[in-house]
Coordinates of C-alpha atoms in Angstrom, one line a residue:
X1 CA 0.0 0.0 0.0
X2 CA 3.0 2.4 0.5
X3 CA 3.6 2.9 -3.3
X4 CA 0.0 3.9 -3.7
X5 CA 0.1 6.1 -0.7
X6 CA 3.1 7.8 -2.2
X7 CA 1.5 8.3 -5.5
X8 CA -1.6 9.9 -3.8
X9 CA 0.4 12.3 -1.8
X10 CA 2.3 13.4 -4.9
X11 CA -0.9 13.9 -6.9
X12 CA -2.3 15.9 -3.8
X13 CA 1.0 18.0 -3.8
X14 CA 0.7 18.7 -7.4
X15 CA -3.0 19.6 -7.3
X16 CA -2.3 22.0 -4.4
X17 CA 0.7 23.5 -6.3
X18 CA -1.5 23.9 -9.4
X19 CA -4.2 25.5 -7.3
X20 CA -1.7 27.9 -5.7
X21 CA -0.3 28.9 -9.2
X22 CA -3.8 29.4 -10.6
X23 CA -4.8 31.4 -7.6
X24 CA -1.9 33.6 -7.7
X25 CA -2.5 34.4 -11.5
X26 CA -6.1 35.3 -10.6
X27 CA -5.4 37.4 -7.6
X28 CA -2.6 39.3 -9.3
X29 CA -4.6 40.2 -12.5
X30 CA -7.7 41.1 -10.5
X31 CA -5.4 43.4 -8.5
X32 CA -4.2 44.9 -11.9
X33 CA -7.7 45.3 -13.0
X34 CA -7.3 43.7 -16.4
X35 CA -10.0 42.0 -18.5
X36 CA -8.2 39.9 -20.8
X37 CA -5.3 37.4 -19.9
X38 CA -3.1 35.2 -22.2
X39 CA -0.5 32.8 -20.7
X40 CA 2.4 30.6 -21.6
X41 CA 2.4 27.4 -19.5
X42 CA 4.4 24.2 -19.4
X43 CA 1.6 22.6 -21.2
X44 CA -0.1 20.7 -18.3
X45 CA -3.8 20.5 -19.2
X46 CA -5.1 20.2 -15.7
X47 CA -3.3 23.2 -14.6
X48 CA -4.4 25.1 -17.6
X49 CA -8.0 24.2 -17.2
X50 CA -7.9 25.1 -13.5
X51 CA -6.4 28.5 -14.3
X52 CA -8.9 29.2 -17.2
X53 CA -11.8 28.5 -14.9
X54 CA -10.6 30.7 -12.1
X55 CA -9.9 33.6 -14.5
X56 CA -13.1 33.2 -16.4
X57 CA -15.1 33.0 -13.2
X58 CA -13.3 36.4 -12.4
X59 CA -14.6 38.0 -15.6
X60 CA -11.4 37.7 -17.6
X61 CA -11.3 36.4 -21.1
X62 CA -8.4 33.8 -21.1
X63 CA -6.1 32.0 -23.6
X64 CA -3.2 29.7 -22.6
X65 CA -0.5 28.2 -24.9
X66 CA 2.5 26.1 -24.1
X67 CA 5.6 28.2 -23.8
X68 CA 7.6 26.1 -26.5
X69 CA 4.8 25.9 -29.1
X70 CA 5.0 27.6 -32.4
X71 CA 3.0 30.8 -31.9
X72 CA 2.8 34.0 -33.8
X73 CA 3.6 36.1 -30.8
X74 CA 2.8 39.6 -32.2
X75 CA -0.7 38.3 -33.3
X76 CA -1.1 36.4 -30.0
X77 CA -0.3 39.3 -27.8
X78 CA -1.9 42.0 -30.0
X79 CA -4.4 44.3 -27.9
X80 CA -6.2 47.6 -28.0
X81 CA -6.7 47.6 -24.2
X82 CA -4.7 46.4 -21.1
X83 CA -3.7 42.8 -21.4
X84 CA -2.3 40.6 -18.8
X85 CA 0.4 38.2 -19.8
X86 CA 1.8 35.4 -17.6
X87 CA 4.8 33.1 -18.5
X88 CA 6.1 30.0 -16.7
X89 CA 9.8 29.9 -17.2
X90 CA 10.2 26.9 -15.0
X91 CA 9.3 24.3 -17.6
X92 CA 12.0 22.0 -18.4
X93 CA 13.6 22.0 -22.0
X94 CA 11.7 25.0 -23.2
X95 CA 13.3 28.1 -24.5
X96 CA 11.2 31.0 -23.5
X97 CA 13.5 33.8 -24.5
X98 CA 12.1 34.2 -27.9
X99 CA 8.8 35.4 -26.1
X100 CA 10.8 38.3 -24.5
X101 CA 12.8 38.9 -27.6
X102 CA 9.3 39.4 -29.7
X103 CA 8.0 41.6 -26.7
X104 CA 11.1 43.9 -26.9
X105 CA 11.0 43.9 -30.9
X106 CA 7.2 44.9 -30.8
X107 CA 7.1 47.4 -27.9
X108 CA 5.1 45.1 -25.7
X109 CA 6.4 46.6 -22.4
X110 CA 4.4 49.7 -22.3
X111 CA 1.0 50.6 -20.6
X112 CA -0.9 48.1 -22.6
X113 CA 0.6 45.1 -21.0
X114 CA 1.0 43.6 -17.4
X115 CA 3.5 40.8 -17.1
X116 CA 3.7 38.1 -14.5
X117 CA 6.6 35.7 -14.7
X118 CA 7.0 32.4 -12.5
X119 CA 10.5 31.4 -11.9
X120 CA 12.5 29.2 -9.8
X121 CA 15.2 31.5 -8.7
X122 CA 16.1 35.3 -9.3
X123 CA 19.3 34.9 -11.4
X124 CA 17.9 32.5 -13.8
X125 CA 14.9 34.5 -14.2
X126 CA 16.9 37.7 -14.9
X127 CA 19.0 35.9 -17.3
X128 CA 16.1 34.7 -19.3
X129 CA 14.9 38.3 -20.0
X130 CA 15.5 40.7 -22.8
X131 CA 15.2 44.1 -21.3
X132 CA 16.0 46.3 -24.3
X133 CA 12.3 47.2 -24.5
X134 CA 11.9 47.9 -20.9
X135 CA 11.2 51.5 -20.0
X136 CA 9.9 53.4 -17.0
X137 CA 6.3 52.5 -17.6
X138 CA 7.0 48.8 -17.8
X139 CA 4.8 46.6 -15.6
X140 CA 6.8 43.4 -15.1
X141 CA 6.8 41.3 -12.1
X142 CA 8.7 38.0 -11.1
X143 CA 7.1 35.6 -8.9
X144 CA 9.7 33.3 -7.0
X145 CA 8.7 30.5 -4.3
X146 CA 9.9 31.1 -0.8
X147 CA 9.7 28.6 2.2
X148 CA 6.2 29.6 3.4
X149 CA 5.0 31.9 0.6
X150 CA 5.8 33.5 -2.8
X151 CA 7.7 36.7 -3.3
X152 CA 7.0 39.2 -5.9
X153 CA 9.8 41.5 -7.4
X154 CA 9.2 44.6 -9.6
X155 CA 11.6 44.6 -12.7
X156 CA 12.3 47.6 -15.0
X157 CA 15.1 49.4 -16.9
X158 CA 14.9 53.1 -17.9
X159 CA 16.7 52.7 -21.1
X160 CA 19.3 50.0 -21.8
X161 CA 20.2 51.5 -25.2
X162 CA 21.6 54.5 -23.3
X163 CA 23.4 52.7 -20.5
X164 CA 20.5 51.8 -18.3
X165 CA 20.8 48.9 -15.8
X166 CA 18.0 46.5 -14.8
X167 CA 16.4 47.6 -11.6
X168 CA 14.9 44.9 -9.4
X169 CA 12.7 45.8 -6.4
X170 CA 10.8 44.0 -3.8
X171 CA 7.0 44.3 -4.7
X172 CA 5.0 42.2 -2.5
X173 CA 4.2 38.7 -1.6
X174 CA 1.4 35.9 -1.8
X175 CA 0.4 33.5 1.0
X176 CA -2.1 30.7 1.1
X177 CA -3.9 32.2 4.1
X178 CA -3.5 36.0 3.3
X179 CA -3.4 36.0 -0.4
X180 CA -1.9 38.7 -2.4
X181 CA -0.2 41.5 -0.5
X182 CA 1.3 44.3 -2.5
X183 CA 3.8 46.7 -0.5
X184 CA 5.0 48.8 -3.3
X185 CA 2.2 51.2 -4.1
X186 CA 1.9 54.4 -5.8
X187 CA 2.6 55.6 -9.4
X188 CA 5.3 53.9 -11.3
X189 CA 6.5 57.1 -12.8
X190 CA 6.9 58.8 -9.3
X191 CA 8.8 55.7 -7.9
X192 CA 11.2 55.4 -10.8
X193 CA 11.5 59.1 -11.8
X194 CA 15.4 59.1 -11.0
X195 CA 17.2 58.2 -14.2
X196 CA 20.6 58.5 -12.3
X197 CA 22.0 60.8 -14.9
X198 CA 21.2 58.7 -17.9
X199 CA 22.3 60.4 -21.1
X200 CA 19.7 60.7 -23.7
X201 CA 20.5 62.2 -27.3
X202 CA 18.3 65.2 -28.4
X203 CA 18.6 66.5 -31.9
X204 CA 17.4 69.9 -33.3
X205 CA 18.0 72.1 -36.4
X206 CA 20.2 75.2 -35.6
X207 CA 21.1 77.4 -38.5
X208 CA 22.7 80.5 -37.0
X209 CA 25.0 79.6 -34.3
X210 CA 28.3 81.6 -34.3
X211 CA 31.4 79.4 -34.6
X212 CA 32.9 80.9 -31.4
X213 CA 29.7 80.1 -29.2
X214 CA 29.0 76.6 -28.0
X215 CA 25.8 74.9 -28.7
X216 CA 24.5 74.9 -25.2
X217 CA 25.4 78.4 -24.6
X218 CA 23.8 79.4 -27.7
X219 CA 20.5 77.8 -27.0
X220 CA 20.3 79.0 -23.4
X221 CA 21.4 82.6 -24.3
X222 CA 19.0 85.4 -25.5
X223 CA 21.3 87.3 -27.6
X224 CA 20.5 90.1 -29.7
X225 CA 19.5 88.4 -32.7
X226 CA 16.0 86.6 -32.9
X227 CA 17.3 83.6 -34.6
X228 CA 16.6 79.8 -34.0
X229 CA 13.8 80.6 -31.7
X230 CA 12.1 77.4 -32.3
X231 CA 15.2 75.3 -31.2
X232 CA 15.8 77.6 -28.2
X233 CA 12.3 77.0 -27.0
X234 CA 12.3 73.1 -27.4
X235 CA 15.6 72.9 -25.7
X236 CA 14.4 75.1 -22.7
X237 CA 11.4 72.7 -22.3
X238 CA 13.4 69.5 -22.5
X239 CA 15.9 71.0 -20.1
X240 CA 13.1 71.3 -17.6
X241 CA 12.1 67.7 -18.4
X242 CA 15.7 66.4 -17.9
X243 CA 15.8 68.3 -14.4
X244 CA 12.6 66.7 -13.4
X245 CA 13.8 63.2 -14.0
X246 CA 17.4 63.4 -13.6
X247 CA 18.9 62.7 -16.9
X248 CA 21.3 64.4 -19.2
X249 CA 21.0 65.5 -22.8
X250 CA 23.7 64.9 -25.4
X251 CA 22.8 67.6 -28.1
X252 CA 22.9 66.8 -31.8
X253 CA 23.0 69.9 -34.2
X254 CA 21.6 69.7 -37.6
X255 CA 22.1 72.7 -40.0
X256 CA 21.4 71.2 -43.4
X257 CA 18.1 70.3 -45.1
X258 CA 18.3 68.6 -48.4
X259 CA 16.0 70.4 -51.0
X260 CA 14.1 67.3 -51.9
X261 CA 13.7 65.9 -48.3
X262 CA 10.1 66.3 -47.6
X263 CA 10.4 65.3 -43.9
X264 CA 13.6 66.9 -42.9
X265 CA 16.9 65.5 -41.5
X266 CA 15.6 65.4 -37.9
X267 CA 12.8 63.1 -38.8
X268 CA 15.2 60.7 -40.6
X269 CA 17.6 60.7 -37.6
X270 CA 14.7 59.9 -35.3
X271 CA 13.5 57.1 -37.6
X272 CA 16.9 55.1 -37.6
X273 CA 17.0 55.7 -33.7
X274 CA 20.0 58.0 -33.9
X275 CA 18.2 60.3 -31.3
X276 CA 15.7 59.9 -28.5
X277 CA 14.2 63.3 -28.6
X278 CA 13.9 66.3 -31.0
X279 CA 14.1 69.7 -29.5
X280 CA 13.2 71.4 -32.6
X281 CA 9.3 71.7 -33.0
X282 CA 8.0 70.3 -36.3
X283 CA 4.8 70.5 -38.2
X284 CA 2.4 67.7 -37.9
X285 CA 2.0 65.7 -41.2
X286 CA 0.6 62.1 -41.8
X287 CA 4.0 61.1 -43.2
X288 CA 5.9 62.2 -40.1
X289 CA 3.8 59.8 -38.0
X290 CA 5.7 56.9 -39.7
X291 CA 9.0 58.5 -38.6
X292 CA 8.6 59.6 -35.1
X293 CA 6.0 59.9 -32.1
X294 CA 4.5 63.2 -31.4
X295 CA 4.8 64.0 -27.7
X296 CA 2.7 67.2 -27.5
X297 CA 2.0 70.3 -29.6
X298 CA 3.7 73.1 -27.8
X299 CA 5.0 75.9 -30.0
X300 CA 2.4 78.3 -31.7
X301 CA 3.7 79.5 -35.1
X302 CA 2.8 80.9 -38.5
X303 CA 4.8 82.3 -41.6
X304 CA 3.4 84.9 -43.9
X305 CA 4.1 87.4 -46.6
X306 CA 4.2 91.0 -45.1
X307 CA 3.9 94.2 -47.3
X308 CA 2.6 97.6 -46.9
X309 CA -0.9 98.6 -48.0
X310 CA -0.2 102.2 -49.3
X311 CA -2.6 104.6 -51.2
X312 CA -3.5 103.5 -54.6
X313 CA -1.2 104.3 -57.4
X314 CA -4.1 104.4 -60.0
X315 CA -5.6 107.6 -61.2
X316 CA -9.3 107.9 -60.3
X317 CA -10.8 110.5 -62.6
X318 CA -14.3 110.7 -60.9
X319 CA -12.7 111.3 -57.4
X320 CA -13.6 115.0 -57.6
X321 CA -17.2 114.0 -57.7
X322 CA -17.2 111.7 -54.7
X323 CA -17.8 114.3 -51.9
X324 CA -21.4 114.8 -53.2
X325 CA -23.9 112.2 -54.1
X326 CA -25.1 112.0 -57.8
X327 CA -28.6 113.6 -56.8
X328 CA -26.8 116.4 -55.0
X329 CA -24.9 117.2 -58.1
X330 CA -28.0 117.1 -60.1
X331 CA -29.7 119.6 -57.8
X332 CA -26.8 122.0 -57.9
X333 CA -26.7 121.9 -61.7
X334 CA -30.4 122.6 -61.8
X335 CA -30.1 125.6 -59.5
X336 CA -27.2 126.9 -61.4
X337 CA -29.1 126.9 -64.6
X338 CA -32.1 128.4 -62.8
X339 CA -30.0 131.1 -61.3
X340 CA -28.3 131.9 -64.5
X341 CA -31.7 132.5 -66.2
X342 CA -33.1 134.5 -63.4
X343 CA -30.0 136.8 -63.3
X344 CA -30.1 137.2 -67.2
X345 CA -33.6 138.3 -66.9
X346 CA -33.1 140.7 -64.0
X347 CA -30.1 142.2 -65.9
X348 CA -32.2 142.8 -69.0
X349 CA -35.1 144.5 -67.0
X350 CA -32.6 146.7 -65.3
X351 CA -31.1 147.7 -68.7
X352 CA -27.6 146.6 -67.7
X353 CA -24.7 147.3 -69.9
X354 CA -24.2 143.5 -70.5
X355 CA -27.2 141.3 -69.9
X356 CA -26.3 138.3 -71.9
X357 CA -26.7 134.7 -70.6
X358 CA -22.9 134.3 -70.8
X359 CA -22.2 137.0 -68.5
X360 CA -24.8 135.5 -66.0
X361 CA -23.1 132.1 -66.2
X362 CA -19.8 133.7 -65.6
X363 CA -21.0 135.5 -62.5
X364 CA -22.7 132.4 -61.1
X365 CA -19.6 130.0 -61.6
X366 CA -17.4 132.5 -60.2
X367 CA -19.5 132.7 -57.1
X368 CA -19.5 128.9 -56.7
X369 CA -15.7 128.8 -57.1
X370 CA -15.5 131.8 -54.4
X371 CA -14.0 134.1 -57.2
X372 CA -14.6 137.9 -57.7
X373 CA -17.4 139.0 -60.3
X374 CA -18.2 142.6 -61.8
X375 CA -21.3 144.5 -60.6
X376 CA -23.2 145.3 -63.8
X377 CA -26.0 147.3 -62.3
X378 CA -26.8 149.6 -59.2
X379 CA -30.4 148.2 -58.9
X380 CA -31.5 146.4 -55.8
X381 CA -32.9 143.4 -57.5
X382 CA -29.6 142.5 -59.1
X383 CA -27.7 143.0 -56.0
X384 CA -30.1 140.7 -54.0
X385 CA -29.5 138.2 -56.7
X386 CA -25.8 138.5 -56.5
X387 CA -25.9 138.2 -52.6
X388 CA -28.0 135.0 -53.1
X389 CA -25.6 133.6 -55.6
X390 CA -22.7 134.4 -53.3
X391 CA -24.3 132.6 -50.1
X392 CA -25.2 129.5 -52.3
X393 CA -21.7 129.4 -53.5
X394 CA -20.2 129.8 -50.2
X395 CA -22.4 126.9 -48.7
X396 CA -21.5 124.6 -51.6
X397 CA -17.9 125.4 -51.5
X398 CA -17.6 124.7 -47.7
X399 CA -19.6 121.5 -47.8
X400 CA -17.5 120.2 -50.7
X401 CA -14.2 121.1 -48.8
X402 CA -15.4 119.7 -45.5
X403 CA -16.5 116.5 -47.3
X404 CA -13.0 116.1 -49.0
X405 CA -11.1 116.5 -45.4
X406 CA -13.5 114.2 -43.8
X407 CA -13.0 111.5 -46.5
X408 CA -9.4 111.6 -46.1
X409 CA -9.3 111.7 -42.4
X410 CA -11.7 108.7 -42.2
X411 CA -10.7 106.7 -45.2
X412 CA -10.1 103.1 -44.0
X413 CA -7.1 101.2 -45.4
X414 CA -8.3 98.7 -48.0
X415 CA -6.0 95.7 -47.1
X416 CA -5.7 92.7 -49.1
X417 CA -7.5 89.4 -48.2
X418 CA -5.4 86.8 -46.4
X419 CA -5.1 84.8 -49.5
X420 CA -2.3 83.7 -51.7
X421 CA -4.6 84.0 -54.8
X422 CA -4.9 87.7 -54.0
X423 CA -1.2 88.1 -53.7
X424 CA -0.5 86.5 -57.0
X425 CA -3.1 88.6 -58.8
X426 CA -1.4 91.8 -57.3
X427 CA 1.8 91.0 -59.3
X428 CA 3.7 92.2 -56.4
X429 CA 7.6 91.7 -56.1
X430 CA 8.1 89.0 -53.5
X431 CA 11.1 87.4 -51.8
X432 CA 11.6 85.3 -48.6
X433 CA 13.7 84.7 -45.6
X434 CA 15.9 81.6 -46.2
X435 CA 14.5 79.2 -43.8
X436 CA 15.1 75.5 -44.0
X437 CA 11.7 74.3 -44.3
X438 CA 10.4 76.7 -47.0
X439 CA 10.3 74.2 -49.7
X440 CA 8.4 71.9 -47.3
X441 CA 5.7 74.6 -46.9
X442 CA 5.3 74.7 -50.8
X443 CA 4.4 71.0 -50.7
X444 CA 1.1 71.7 -49.0
X445 CA -1.7 70.6 -51.0
X446 CA -4.1 73.6 -50.1
X447 CA -5.3 75.0 -53.5
X448 CA -3.9 78.5 -52.8
X449 CA -0.5 77.2 -52.1
X450 CA -0.5 75.2 -55.2
X451 CA -1.8 78.2 -57.2
X452 CA 1.2 80.3 -55.7
X453 CA 3.9 77.7 -56.4
X454 CA 4.4 78.1 -60.0
X455 CA 4.5 81.9 -59.4
X456 CA 7.4 81.3 -57.0
X457 CA 9.2 78.9 -59.2
X458 CA 9.2 81.6 -62.1
X459 CA 11.4 83.8 -59.9
X460 CA 15.1 83.7 -60.7
X461 CA 16.9 81.6 -58.1
X462 CA 19.2 84.5 -57.1
X463 CA 16.3 86.7 -56.2
X464 CA 14.1 84.3 -54.2
X465 CA 16.0 84.5 -50.8
X466 CA 17.3 87.7 -49.2
X467 CA 18.3 88.8 -45.6
X468 CA 15.7 90.0 -43.1
X469 CA 17.3 93.5 -43.0
X470 CA 17.1 93.7 -46.7
X471 CA 13.6 92.4 -46.8
X472 CA 12.2 94.9 -44.1
X473 CA 13.9 97.9 -46.1
X474 CA 12.1 96.7 -49.3
X475 CA 8.9 96.5 -47.4
X476 CA 9.3 100.0 -46.3
X477 CA 9.7 101.3 -49.8
X478 CA 6.4 99.7 -50.8
X479 CA 5.2 97.4 -53.6
X480 CA 7.1 94.4 -52.2
X481 CA 6.1 91.3 -50.2
X482 CA 8.6 89.4 -47.9
X483 CA 8.0 86.1 -46.4
X484 CA 9.3 84.8 -43.1
X485 CA 8.8 83.9 -39.5
X486 CA 7.2 87.0 -37.7
X487 CA 9.4 86.4 -34.8
X488 CA 12.3 87.1 -37.0
X489 CA 10.9 90.1 -38.9
X490 CA 8.9 91.9 -36.2
X491 CA 11.8 93.3 -34.3
X492 CA 13.2 94.9 -37.5
X493 CA 9.9 96.4 -38.5
X494 CA 9.4 97.8 -35.0
X495 CA 12.9 99.5 -35.4
X496 CA 12.6 100.8 -38.8
X497 CA 8.8 101.6 -39.3
X498 CA 6.9 104.6 -38.1
X499 CA 3.4 104.2 -36.6
X500 CA 1.6 104.9 -39.9
X501 CA 3.7 102.3 -41.6
X502 CA 2.9 99.8 -39.0
X503 CA -0.8 100.3 -39.4
X504 CA -0.3 99.8 -43.1
X505 CA 1.2 96.4 -42.6
X506 CA -0.6 93.6 -44.2
X507 CA -0.1 89.8 -43.8
X508 CA -0.8 86.8 -46.2
X509 CA -0.2 83.5 -44.6
X510 CA 1.6 80.7 -46.2
X511 CA 1.7 78.5 -43.0
X512 CA -1.6 79.2 -41.4
X513 CA -1.3 79.6 -37.5
X514 CA -0.9 76.3 -36.0
X515 CA 1.0 74.6 -33.1
X516 CA 4.3 72.6 -33.8
X517 CA 5.0 69.5 -31.9
X518 CA 7.9 68.1 -30.2
X519 CA 8.7 64.5 -31.1
X520 CA 10.6 61.5 -29.9
X521 CA 11.7 58.4 -31.9
X522 CA 9.2 55.5 -32.4
X523 CA 10.7 53.4 -29.5
X524 CA 11.9 56.2 -27.3
X525 CA 12.2 55.3 -23.6
X526 CA 11.9 59.1 -22.9
X527 CA 8.4 59.6 -24.5
X528 CA 6.2 58.9 -21.7
X529 CA 8.1 61.0 -19.1
X530 CA 8.4 63.8 -21.6
X531 CA 4.6 63.9 -22.2
X532 CA 4.0 64.0 -18.3
X533 CA 6.6 66.7 -17.8
X534 CA 5.5 68.7 -20.6
X535 CA 1.9 68.6 -19.4
X536 CA 3.1 69.7 -16.0
X537 CA 5.2 72.6 -17.6
X538 CA 2.2 73.7 -19.5
X539 CA -0.2 73.7 -16.5
X540 CA 2.4 75.6 -14.3
X541 CA 2.8 78.5 -16.8
X542 CA 6.5 77.8 -17.8
X543 CA 5.4 77.2 -21.3
X544 CA 3.6 80.4 -21.6
X545 CA 6.4 82.2 -20.0
X546 CA 8.9 80.7 -22.6
X547 CA 6.5 81.6 -25.6
X548 CA 6.5 85.2 -24.5
X549 CA 10.1 85.1 -24.0
X550 CA 11.0 83.7 -27.4
X551 CA 8.2 85.1 -29.4
X552 CA 8.5 88.6 -31.0
X553 CA 5.9 91.2 -30.1
X554 CA 3.7 92.3 -32.8
X555 CA 4.2 96.0 -33.5
X556 CA 1.5 98.1 -32.0
X557 CA -0.7 100.1 -34.3
X558 CA -2.4 103.1 -32.4
X559 CA -5.9 102.8 -34.0
X560 CA -7.0 105.8 -32.1
X561 CA -4.7 108.2 -33.8
X562 CA -5.4 109.8 -37.0
X563 CA -2.6 109.7 -39.7
X564 CA -2.9 112.4 -42.3
X565 CA -0.9 111.4 -45.4
X566 CA 0.1 113.8 -48.2
X567 CA -1.9 114.0 -51.2
X568 CA -0.3 111.9 -53.8
X569 CA 0.1 112.8 -57.5
X570 CA -2.3 110.1 -58.2
X571 CA -5.1 111.7 -56.2
X572 CA -4.2 115.4 -57.5
X573 CA -4.1 114.0 -61.2
X574 CA -7.8 114.6 -61.9
X575 CA -7.7 118.2 -60.7
X576 CA -4.4 118.9 -62.6
X577 CA -6.1 117.4 -65.7
X578 CA -9.1 119.6 -65.3
X579 CA -6.8 122.6 -65.1
X580 CA -4.8 121.5 -68.2
X581 CA -8.1 120.8 -70.0
X582 CA -9.3 124.2 -69.1
X583 CA -6.1 126.0 -70.3
X584 CA -6.1 124.1 -73.6
X585 CA -9.7 125.0 -74.2
X586 CA -8.9 128.6 -73.5
X587 CA -6.1 128.4 -75.8
X588 CA -8.3 126.8 -78.6
X589 CA -10.9 129.6 -78.1
X590 CA -8.3 132.2 -78.1
X591 CA -6.8 131.0 -81.4
X592 CA -10.2 130.6 -83.0
X593 CA -11.2 134.1 -81.9
X594 CA -7.9 135.6 -83.0
X595 CA -8.2 133.8 -86.3
X596 CA -11.8 135.0 -87.0
X597 CA -10.9 138.5 -86.0
X598 CA -7.8 138.7 -88.2
X599 CA -9.7 137.2 -91.2
X600 CA -12.5 139.8 -90.9
X601 CA -10.0 142.6 -90.2
X602 CA -7.9 141.6 -93.1
X603 CA -10.8 141.6 -95.5
X604 CA -12.1 145.0 -94.2
X605 CA -8.7 146.5 -94.6
X606 CA -8.3 145.1 -98.2
X607 CA -11.6 146.8 -99.1
X608 CA -10.7 150.1 -97.8
X609 CA -7.4 150.1 -99.4
X610 CA -8.8 149.5 -102.8
X611 CA -11.4 152.2 -102.3
X612 CA -8.8 154.8 -101.3
X613 CA -6.5 154.0 -104.3
X614 CA -9.4 154.4 -106.7
X615 CA -10.7 157.6 -105.5
X616 CA -7.2 159.3 -105.2
X617 CA -5.6 158.1 -108.3
X618 CA -6.7 160.8 -110.6
X619 CA -5.9 163.7 -108.5
X620 CA -3.4 162.8 -105.8
X621 CA -0.1 163.9 -106.3
X622 CA 2.9 161.3 -106.2
X623 CA 4.4 162.6 -103.1
X624 CA 1.1 162.3 -101.3
X625 CA 0.6 158.7 -102.5
X626 CA 4.1 157.8 -101.1
X627 CA 3.1 159.3 -97.8
X628 CA -0.2 157.5 -97.5
X629 CA 0.9 154.0 -98.9
X630 CA 2.9 153.0 -95.9
X631 CA 0.0 153.9 -93.5
X632 CA -2.4 152.0 -95.7
X633 CA -0.1 148.8 -95.5
X634 CA -0.1 149.2 -91.8
X635 CA -3.7 149.3 -91.6
X636 CA -3.7 152.6 -89.7
X637 CA -6.6 154.9 -90.2
X638 CA -5.4 158.4 -90.4
X639 CA -7.4 161.5 -90.6
X640 CA -6.5 161.7 -94.4
X641 CA -8.2 158.3 -95.0
X642 CA -11.2 159.1 -93.1
X643 CA -11.5 162.3 -95.1
X644 CA -11.1 160.5 -98.2
X645 CA -13.5 157.9 -97.1
X646 CA -16.1 160.4 -96.0
X647 CA -15.7 162.3 -99.3
X648 CA -16.4 159.0 -101.3

């Protein structure tokens, strides 16, 4: 009976051991609040059945496979919510390292996975692991048997790629009577926040660093030039992240962007794991999500074409008629005509020296234009009429002048719409600040950008990019649009422009206002802590302070002040044309009158000459002929001629 008794005791021990393992699995994953569990067991069907029964009764969907079987690990462990995974590495002749290798290769040690490992001793268990994918958020526990209970160890590594070491911390225990006891509570991030000076690689684009200044000093200093603000901003934020978690940044400086590179050198560096973090904020695009992981959007930015909206350089021929509405002009004309007719009638009744309609029209127009006019009569009626005309002209003249002055003072600046279509149609000269991502902006598929791109490509290569100082100077002269980052252009505009020029400043965006993001590589072990730290920086106001520090202030336009601009030649041209037209018309009339008078006088003089010669031919003496002849030629009527004419 002894062999049978021993077999019974062994079976009882195995059942008890199976039951303890299954209960530990259930208790641990209930504590972790997971709803799905997958496992890698030693292949014992009784143990697997008992484990599945306990987990299912606790409300967890369960799947268990033997650790050494051929399994598609990525597909088996794929999840869109928290997944519990247990692995029994005590199984004889089974290689479980492939499970951990696949877990590291496919980033299965993040928030989505809770690992529980059953081992026989600590050293053997740690040697079986591949901790290259471990990070500060890894939830990985090793369960080891003790004399009276089981001991749990918390295992993580900050970043093995950058020199991190495996950390093993006592987590808790499990006993038959007491069940699971977890002593290491609290947030994982808070407990593991000390990176012990680990060195992380951070890359950024820096274009204007002087050779004699180190990269760190350049990024930390303010300087007099407003250059590389994006990189300085990102570096300051990541410096705060490094201080919070006690790690060090090894900086990588990039200063060249290939023309045909659509994503930039920094994204390529992140994709091949050459850097952990990018301190240069980048625009969010779908393509870049395949190169790196977005941490948070932090830097507000935009780029635009800037130019002055100055008074129109086109002649407006009807501008003189603008002060009065059309019906007002019609009434003035009607009143003028009636006034001319009434004045002419009054002058006729008073038997004035000149009572024609022309002189009445001249008097009325002279009164409207505030000019002098002759007094043709001493009668009361004509004087009353002249006073009425004078008062009417005074009122019209003052209303007209006041309307012009008011229109000039209150005329709004008609600025161009914020559209690249309008900029192209204006045929304005353009240039841009040489920024590394300008060609990237032209790849935007917005219709207005694609409409603008051929217009830009038609420019000669030598005239496309000019320094900020030259661009601001050409904006100041007018009829020129300059593209750049407002943070680079605004300080120069504030120094060079007066208040009126600042109020005339117009912007047409190429990059619409957006927020640029800070990025990490796809498998970065610093991604989660950077996100947590940046959220804390944003809520504490440090981010807002850095934005104000690194952003240029928009030049202030005092809208309550009135700027009186000089009358340009284009505005005065209609008046000058009117004056010129009057002068030409006067010359033409003068020429016609002179020609008519000369023709009539010549004919009259010729007739007089022939009559004189005929009358005096028989009787006049030769010496008298010689005396009269020069007078006749000159057309002078002498007393002799008059006597001869009277005689005839």
